[in-house]
Amino acid sequence: MTKAKIIIALLWLAALLLAVWTLAQLPVTEIATQLSDLAFNDYAPWIIANIAIILLGNYRWWLLGKAVQAPVNFWRLLFIKQAGQSISFITPGPQFGGEPLQIYWLWQGAKIALHKALLSLGLDRFFELWVNFSILILSVILLSVSPASATASWKNILIALIGLIGLLSLIGLSLISQPQWLSQRLNKVTHQWQAHRYLHSIKTHWNLLSDDLRRCLHAERKILLSAILISIVTWAGLFIELQLILWMSDANTNLTGFLLIFVAMRLAMLLPLPGGIGTIEAAIFWAFSYLNLSMESALTVIALMRSRDAVVLLFGLGCIAGCRQITAKTPVHLAD
C-alpha cells in the first residue's frame, strides 16, 4: 500500500470513528418525534430551497460553458456536475476530488474540446470558490465585532482566509495577464520531452485555452458578471436553507448565533475529511453549546443535514453510472 493510500485510509478511519461517536449520542426517539411533528408543508420549503441551490449552481456552469463556446445540454450538465460532486463528497476534502472525471465526461461524453472543458470547469470553480471565501470572510468580520468575538481567534482565521482568497486571485490574474509566461515556464520544464505526442498535445490545448480565456474576458463580460450574481444568489439560498433547518429543529437564535453556526460549519468543511464527517457534527455541537441551544435540536439539525447529503449522494452515484455508460463506448483521443 502506497503512502497516499495509507493517509486516505487513516482519514476515512478518523471520519468513521467521529461518525460512530456522533451516532452513539443520538437520542433517536426524541429526534424521530420532533421530525414526525412536522407536516409535509414544513418540509416543502426546505426541499425546494435545496433543489433551487443545485439548479442555480448548474445554471452558472451552463452559462460559463456558453461563454467559452462549449454548450452542453442543461440537464446533461447537471448529471455531470452531481456525479463529480458525489466523488468530491466521498474523497478527503469535500470541496474537491471529482473535477478530473467531470472534465473527462465533458470531453468524451459531451464531445467538448478538452481545453474548453478545462476552461468552463475552471471558471465555474473559480467563481464558486472566490465568492465562497468572500462570503466567509465577511461573516468572520461580522463575528469578530459581535458579542461572539471571544469564541475563537477570528483574527487568525481571517488572515488565513484572506491569504487563500489572495492566492486564488493571484492565480486568476496570472492566467489572465501572463498566460504566455506560464506557457514558457511549462515549455522550459518539459523541454526535453517536447517530442512526445502527448506533451505536444497538452501544449496545444494550453495555448488554445489561453486564447479562449482572453476572448471570453473581452466578449462575454455580461455572462461573467451574471456568474458572480448567481453565486451570490446561491449563497442567499444556502443561508435560507440553513435557517429553515434551524427552524425545523426548534433552534431559535439571533443573527450572531446564526452566523456562528454557519461559519463553524463552513470552516469544518475545509478540513480534509470525507464529507466533513465528524468535523461538521463537532462544529454544530460546539456552536450549539456556546449558544445554550438544546442538544436535541443540534442532533436534529445533524439528522436533517445528513439525510439531505445522503439523498444528494445517492442521486450523484446514479449520475456516475449514467456518465460511465455514455463514455464507455467512446474511444479516448487526447488530440481531440
Coordinates of N, CA, C and O in Angstrom, one line a residue, residues 70-177:
A70 N -18.7 26.3 -25.4 CA -18.7 24.9 -25.1 C -20.1 24.5 -24.5 O -20.2 24.1 -23.4
P71 N -21.2 24.7 -25.3 CA -22.5 24.5 -24.8 C -22.8 23.0 -24.6 O -22.4 22.2 -25.4
V72 N -23.5 22.7 -23.5 CA -23.9 21.4 -23.1 C -25.3 21.5 -22.7 O -25.7 22.5 -22.0
N73 N -26.1 20.5 -23.0 CA -27.5 20.4 -22.5 C -27.6 20.6 -21.0 O -26.8 20.0 -20.3
F74 N -28.5 21.5 -20.5 CA -28.5 21.8 -19.1 C -28.7 20.6 -18.2 O -28.0 20.5 -17.2
W75 N -29.5 19.7 -18.6 CA -29.8 18.5 -17.7 C -28.6 17.5 -17.8 O -28.3 16.9 -16.8
R76 N -28.0 17.4 -18.9 CA -26.9 16.5 -19.0 C -25.7 17.1 -18.2 O -25.0 16.4 -17.5
L77 N -25.6 18.4 -18.2 CA -24.5 19.0 -17.4 C -24.8 18.9 -15.9 O -23.9 18.7 -15.1
L78 N -26.1 18.9 -15.6 CA -26.5 18.7 -14.2 C -26.0 17.3 -13.7 O -25.5 17.1 -12.6
F79 N -26.2 16.3 -14.6 CA -25.8 14.9 -14.2 C -24.3 14.8 -14.0 O -23.8 14.2 -13.1
I80 N -23.6 15.5 -14.9 CA -22.1 15.5 -14.8 C -21.7 16.2 -13.5 O -20.8 15.8 -12.8
K81 N -22.3 17.4 -13.2 CA -22.0 18.1 -12.0 C -22.2 17.3 -10.8 O -21.4 17.2 -9.9
Q82 N -23.4 16.7 -10.7 CA -23.7 16.0 -9.5 C -22.9 14.7 -9.3 O -22.5 14.3 -8.2
A83 N -22.5 14.1 -10.5 CA -21.7 12.9 -10.4 C -20.3 13.3 -9.8 O -19.8 12.6 -9.0
G84 N -19.8 14.4 -10.3 CA -18.5 14.8 -9.8 C -18.5 15.2 -8.4 O -17.6 15.0 -7.6
Q85 N -19.6 15.9 -8.0 CA -19.7 16.3 -6.6 C -19.9 15.1 -5.6 O -19.4 15.2 -4.5
S86 N -20.5 14.1 -6.1 CA -20.6 12.9 -5.2 C -19.2 12.3 -5.0 O -18.9 11.8 -3.9
I87 N -18.3 12.3 -6.0 CA -17.0 11.9 -5.8 C -16.2 12.8 -4.9 O -15.5 12.3 -4.0
S88 N -16.4 14.1 -5.0 CA -15.8 15.0 -4.1 C -16.2 14.8 -2.7 O -15.4 14.9 -1.7
F89 N -17.5 14.4 -2.5 CA -18.0 14.2 -1.2 C -17.4 13.1 -0.4 O -17.1 13.1 0.8
I90 N -17.0 12.0 -1.2 CA -16.5 10.8 -0.5 C -15.0 10.7 -0.5 O -14.4 9.8 -0.1
T91 N -14.3 11.8 -1.0 CA -12.9 11.8 -1.0 C -12.5 12.8 0.1 O -13.2 13.7 0.4
P92 N -11.2 12.7 0.6 CA -10.8 13.6 1.6 C -10.8 15.1 1.1 O -10.2 15.4 0.2
G93 N -11.6 15.9 1.9 CA -11.7 17.3 1.5 C -12.9 17.4 0.5 O -12.8 17.2 -0.7
P94 N -14.2 17.7 1.1 CA -15.4 17.6 0.3 C -15.5 18.7 -0.8 O -16.4 18.8 -1.5
Q95 N -14.5 19.6 -0.8 CA -14.5 20.7 -1.8 C -14.0 20.3 -3.2 O -14.4 20.9 -4.2
F96 N -13.1 19.3 -3.2 CA -12.5 18.9 -4.5 C -12.5 17.4 -4.6 O -12.7 16.7 -3.6
G97 N -12.2 16.9 -5.8 CA -12.0 15.5 -6.0 C -12.6 15.0 -7.3 O -12.0 14.1 -7.9
G98 N -13.8 15.5 -7.6 CA -14.4 14.9 -8.8 C -14.2 15.7 -10.1 O -14.7 15.3 -11.2
E99 N -13.4 16.7 -10.0 CA -13.1 17.6 -11.2 C -12.5 16.8 -12.4 O -13.0 17.0 -13.6
P100 N -11.5 16.0 -12.2 CA -10.9 15.3 -13.4 C -12.0 14.4 -14.1 O -12.0 14.4 -15.4
L101 N -12.9 13.8 -13.4 CA -13.9 13.0 -14.1 C -14.9 13.9 -14.8 O -15.5 13.6 -15.8
Q102 N -15.2 15.0 -14.2 CA -16.1 16.0 -14.8 C -15.6 16.4 -16.2 O -16.3 16.5 -17.2
I103 N -14.3 16.7 -16.2 CA -13.6 17.1 -17.4 C -13.7 16.0 -18.4 O -14.0 16.2 -19.6
Y104 N -13.4 14.8 -17.9 CA -13.4 13.6 -18.8 C -14.8 13.4 -19.4 O -14.9 13.1 -20.6
W105 N -15.8 13.5 -18.6 CA -17.2 13.3 -19.1 C -17.6 14.4 -20.1 O -18.4 14.1 -21.1
L106 N -17.2 15.6 -19.9 CA -17.5 16.7 -20.8 C -16.7 16.4 -22.1 O -17.3 16.6 -23.2
W107 N -15.5 16.0 -22.0 CA -14.6 15.8 -23.2 C -15.1 14.6 -24.0 O -15.3 14.7 -25.2
Q108 N -15.3 13.4 -23.4 CA -15.6 12.2 -24.1 C -17.1 12.0 -24.2 O -17.5 11.5 -25.3
G109 N -17.9 12.4 -23.2 CA -19.3 12.1 -23.3 C -20.0 13.2 -24.0 O -20.9 12.9 -24.9
A110 N -19.8 14.5 -23.7 CA -20.5 15.6 -24.3 C -19.7 16.1 -25.6 O -20.2 17.1 -26.2
K111 N -18.6 15.5 -25.9 CA -17.8 15.9 -27.1 C -17.4 17.4 -27.1 O -17.4 18.0 -28.1
I112 N -17.0 17.8 -25.9 CA -16.5 19.2 -25.8 C -14.9 19.1 -25.9 O -14.3 18.2 -25.3
A113 N -14.3 20.0 -26.7 CA -12.9 20.0 -26.8 C -12.2 20.1 -25.4 O -12.7 20.8 -24.5
L114 N -11.1 19.4 -25.2 CA -10.5 19.3 -23.9 C -10.2 20.6 -23.3 O -10.5 20.8 -22.1
H115 N -9.6 21.5 -24.0 CA -9.3 22.8 -23.5 C -10.5 23.6 -23.1 O -10.5 24.4 -22.1
K116 N -11.6 23.5 -23.8 CA -12.8 24.2 -23.5 C -13.5 23.5 -22.2 O -14.1 24.3 -21.4
A117 N -13.4 22.2 -22.1 CA -13.9 21.6 -20.9 C -13.1 22.0 -19.6 O -13.7 22.4 -18.6
L118 N -11.8 22.1 -19.8 CA -11.0 22.6 -18.7 C -11.3 24.1 -18.3 O -11.4 24.4 -17.1
L119 N -11.5 24.9 -19.3 CA -11.8 26.3 -19.1 C -13.1 26.5 -18.5 O -13.3 27.3 -17.5
S120 N -14.2 25.8 -19.0 CA -15.5 26.1 -18.4 C -15.6 25.6 -17.0 O -16.1 26.3 -16.1
L121 N -15.0 24.4 -16.7 CA -15.0 24.0 -15.3 C -14.1 24.9 -14.4 O -14.5 25.2 -13.3
G122 N -13.0 25.3 -14.9 CA -12.1 26.2 -14.2 C -12.7 27.5 -13.8 O -12.6 27.9 -12.7
L123 N -13.4 28.1 -14.8 CA -14.1 29.3 -14.5 C -15.2 29.1 -13.4 O -15.4 29.9 -12.5
D124 N -16.0 28.0 -13.6 CA -17.1 27.8 -12.6 C -16.5 27.6 -11.2 O -17.1 28.2 -10.3
R125 N -15.5 26.8 -11.1 CA -14.9 26.6 -9.7 C -14.3 27.9 -9.2 O -14.3 28.1 -8.0
F126 N -13.7 28.7 -10.1 CA -13.1 29.9 -9.6 C -14.1 30.9 -9.1 O -13.9 31.4 -8.0
F127 N -15.2 31.1 -9.8 CA -16.3 31.9 -9.3 C -16.9 31.4 -8.0 O -17.2 32.2 -7.1
E128 N -17.1 30.1 -8.0 CA -17.7 29.5 -6.8 C -16.8 29.7 -5.6 O -17.3 30.2 -4.5
L129 N -15.5 29.4 -5.7 CA -14.6 29.5 -4.6 C -14.4 30.9 -4.2 O -14.3 31.2 -3.0
W130 N -14.2 31.8 -5.1 CA -13.9 33.2 -4.8 C -15.1 33.8 -4.0 O -14.9 34.5 -3.0
V131 N -16.3 33.6 -4.5 CA -17.5 34.1 -3.8 C -17.7 33.4 -2.4 O -18.0 34.0 -1.4
N132 N -17.4 32.1 -2.4 CA -17.5 31.4 -1.1 C -16.6 32.0 -0.1 O -17.0 32.2 1.1
F133 N -15.3 32.2 -0.4 CA -14.4 32.7 0.5 C -14.7 34.2 0.9 O -14.5 34.6 2.0
S134 N -15.2 34.9 -0.1 CA -15.6 36.3 0.2 C -16.7 36.4 1.2 O -16.7 37.2 2.2
I135 N -17.8 35.5 1.0 CA -18.9 35.5 2.0 C -18.4 35.0 3.4 O -18.8 35.6 4.4
L136 N -17.5 34.0 3.4 CA -17.0 33.5 4.6 C -16.1 34.6 5.4 O -16.2 34.8 6.6
I137 N -15.3 35.4 4.6 CA -14.5 36.5 5.2 C -15.5 37.5 5.8 O -15.2 38.0 6.9
L138 N -16.5 37.9 5.0 CA -17.5 38.9 5.6 C -18.1 38.4 6.9 O -18.3 39.2 7.8
S139 N -18.5 37.1 6.9 CA -19.1 36.5 8.1 C -18.2 36.6 9.3 O -18.6 36.9 10.4
V140 N -16.9 36.2 9.0 CA -15.9 36.2 10.1 C -15.7 37.6 10.6 O -15.5 37.9 11.8
I141 N -15.7 38.6 9.7 CA -15.5 40.0 10.2 C -16.7 40.4 11.1 O -16.5 41.1 12.1
L142 N -17.9 40.1 10.7 CA -19.1 40.4 11.5 C -19.0 39.7 12.9 O -19.3 40.3 13.9
L143 N -18.5 38.4 12.9 CA -18.4 37.7 14.2 C -17.3 38.4 15.0 O -17.4 38.4 16.3
S144 N -16.2 38.9 14.4 CA -15.1 39.5 15.2 C -15.5 40.7 15.9 O -14.8 41.1 16.9
V145 N -16.6 41.4 15.5 CA -17.1 42.6 16.1 C -18.4 42.4 16.8 O -19.1 43.4 17.2
S146 N -18.8 41.1 17.0 CA -20.0 40.8 17.6 C -19.8 40.3 19.1 O -18.7 40.2 19.5
P147 N -20.9 40.1 19.8 CA -20.7 39.5 21.2 C -20.0 38.2 21.2 O -19.5 37.8 22.3
A148 N -19.9 37.5 20.0 CA -19.3 36.2 20.0 C -17.8 36.3 19.6 O -17.2 35.3 19.2
S149 N -17.2 37.5 19.7 CA -15.9 37.7 19.3 C -14.8 36.9 20.1 O -13.8 36.6 19.6
A150 N -15.2 36.5 21.3 CA -14.3 35.8 22.2 C -14.4 34.3 22.0 O -13.6 33.5 22.6
T151 N -15.2 33.8 21.1 CA -15.4 32.3 20.9 C -14.3 31.7 20.2 O -14.1 30.5 20.3
A152 N -13.5 32.4 19.4 CA -12.5 31.9 18.6 C -11.5 33.0 18.3 O -11.8 34.2 18.4
S153 N -10.3 32.6 17.7 CA -9.3 33.5 17.3 C -9.7 34.0 15.9 O -9.1 33.5 14.9
W154 N -10.7 34.8 15.8 CA -11.2 35.3 14.5 C -10.2 36.0 13.6 O -10.2 35.9 12.4
K155 N -9.3 36.7 14.3 CA -8.3 37.4 13.6 C -7.4 36.5 12.8 O -7.1 36.7 11.6
N156 N -6.9 35.4 13.4 CA -6.1 34.4 12.7 C -6.9 33.7 11.6 O -6.3 33.5 10.5
I157 N -8.1 33.4 11.9 CA -8.9 32.8 10.9 C -9.1 33.7 9.7 O -9.0 33.3 8.5
L158 N -9.3 35.0 10.0 CA -9.5 36.0 8.9 C -8.2 36.1 8.1 O -8.3 36.2 6.8
I159 N -7.1 36.1 8.7 CA -5.8 36.2 8.0 C -5.6 35.0 7.0 O -5.2 35.1 5.9
A160 N -6.0 33.8 7.5 CA -5.8 32.6 6.7 C -6.8 32.6 5.5 O -6.4 32.3 4.4
L161 N -8.0 33.1 5.7 CA -9.0 33.2 4.6 C -8.6 34.2 3.6 O -8.7 34.0 2.4
I162 N -8.1 35.4 4.1 CA -7.6 36.4 3.1 C -6.4 35.9 2.3 O -6.3 36.2 1.1
G163 N -5.6 35.1 3.0 CA -4.4 34.5 2.3 C -4.9 33.6 1.2 O -4.4 33.6 0.1
L164 N -6.0 32.8 1.5 CA -6.5 31.8 0.5 C -7.1 32.5 -0.7 O -6.9 32.2 -1.9
I165 N -7.9 33.6 -0.4 CA -8.6 34.3 -1.5 C -7.6 35.1 -2.3 O -7.7 35.3 -3.5
G166 N -6.5 35.6 -1.6 CA -5.4 36.3 -2.3 C -4.7 35.4 -3.2 O -4.4 35.8 -4.4
L167 N -4.4 34.1 -2.8 CA -3.7 33.2 -3.7 C -4.6 32.8 -4.8 O -4.1 32.8 -6.0
L168 N -5.9 32.6 -4.6 CA -6.8 32.3 -5.7 C -6.9 33.5 -6.7 O -6.9 33.2 -7.9
S169 N -6.9 34.7 -6.2 CA -7.0 35.9 -7.1 C -5.7 36.0 -7.9 O -5.7 36.3 -9.1
L170 N -4.5 35.7 -7.2 CA -3.2 35.8 -7.9 C -3.1 34.8 -9.0 O -2.7 35.1 -10.1
I171 N -3.6 33.6 -8.8 CA -3.6 32.6 -9.9 C -4.5 33.0 -11.0 O -4.1 32.9 -12.2
G172 N -5.7 33.6 -10.7 CA -6.6 34.0 -11.8 C -6.0 35.2 -12.6 O -6.0 35.2 -13.8
L173 N -5.4 36.2 -11.9 CA -4.7 37.3 -12.6 C -3.6 36.8 -13.4 O -3.3 37.4 -14.5
S174 N -2.8 35.8 -12.9 CA -1.7 35.3 -13.7 C -2.2 34.7 -15.0 O -1.6 34.8 -16.1
L175 N -3.3 33.9 -14.9 CA -3.8 33.3 -16.1 C -4.3 34.3 -17.1 O -4.2 34.1 -18.3
I176 N -4.8 35.4 -16.6 CA -5.4 36.4 -17.5 C -4.3 37.3 -18.1 O -4.3 37.5 -19.3
S177 N -3.4 37.8 -17.2 CA -2.4 38.8 -17.7 C -1.1 38.2 -18.2 O -0.5 38.8 -19.1

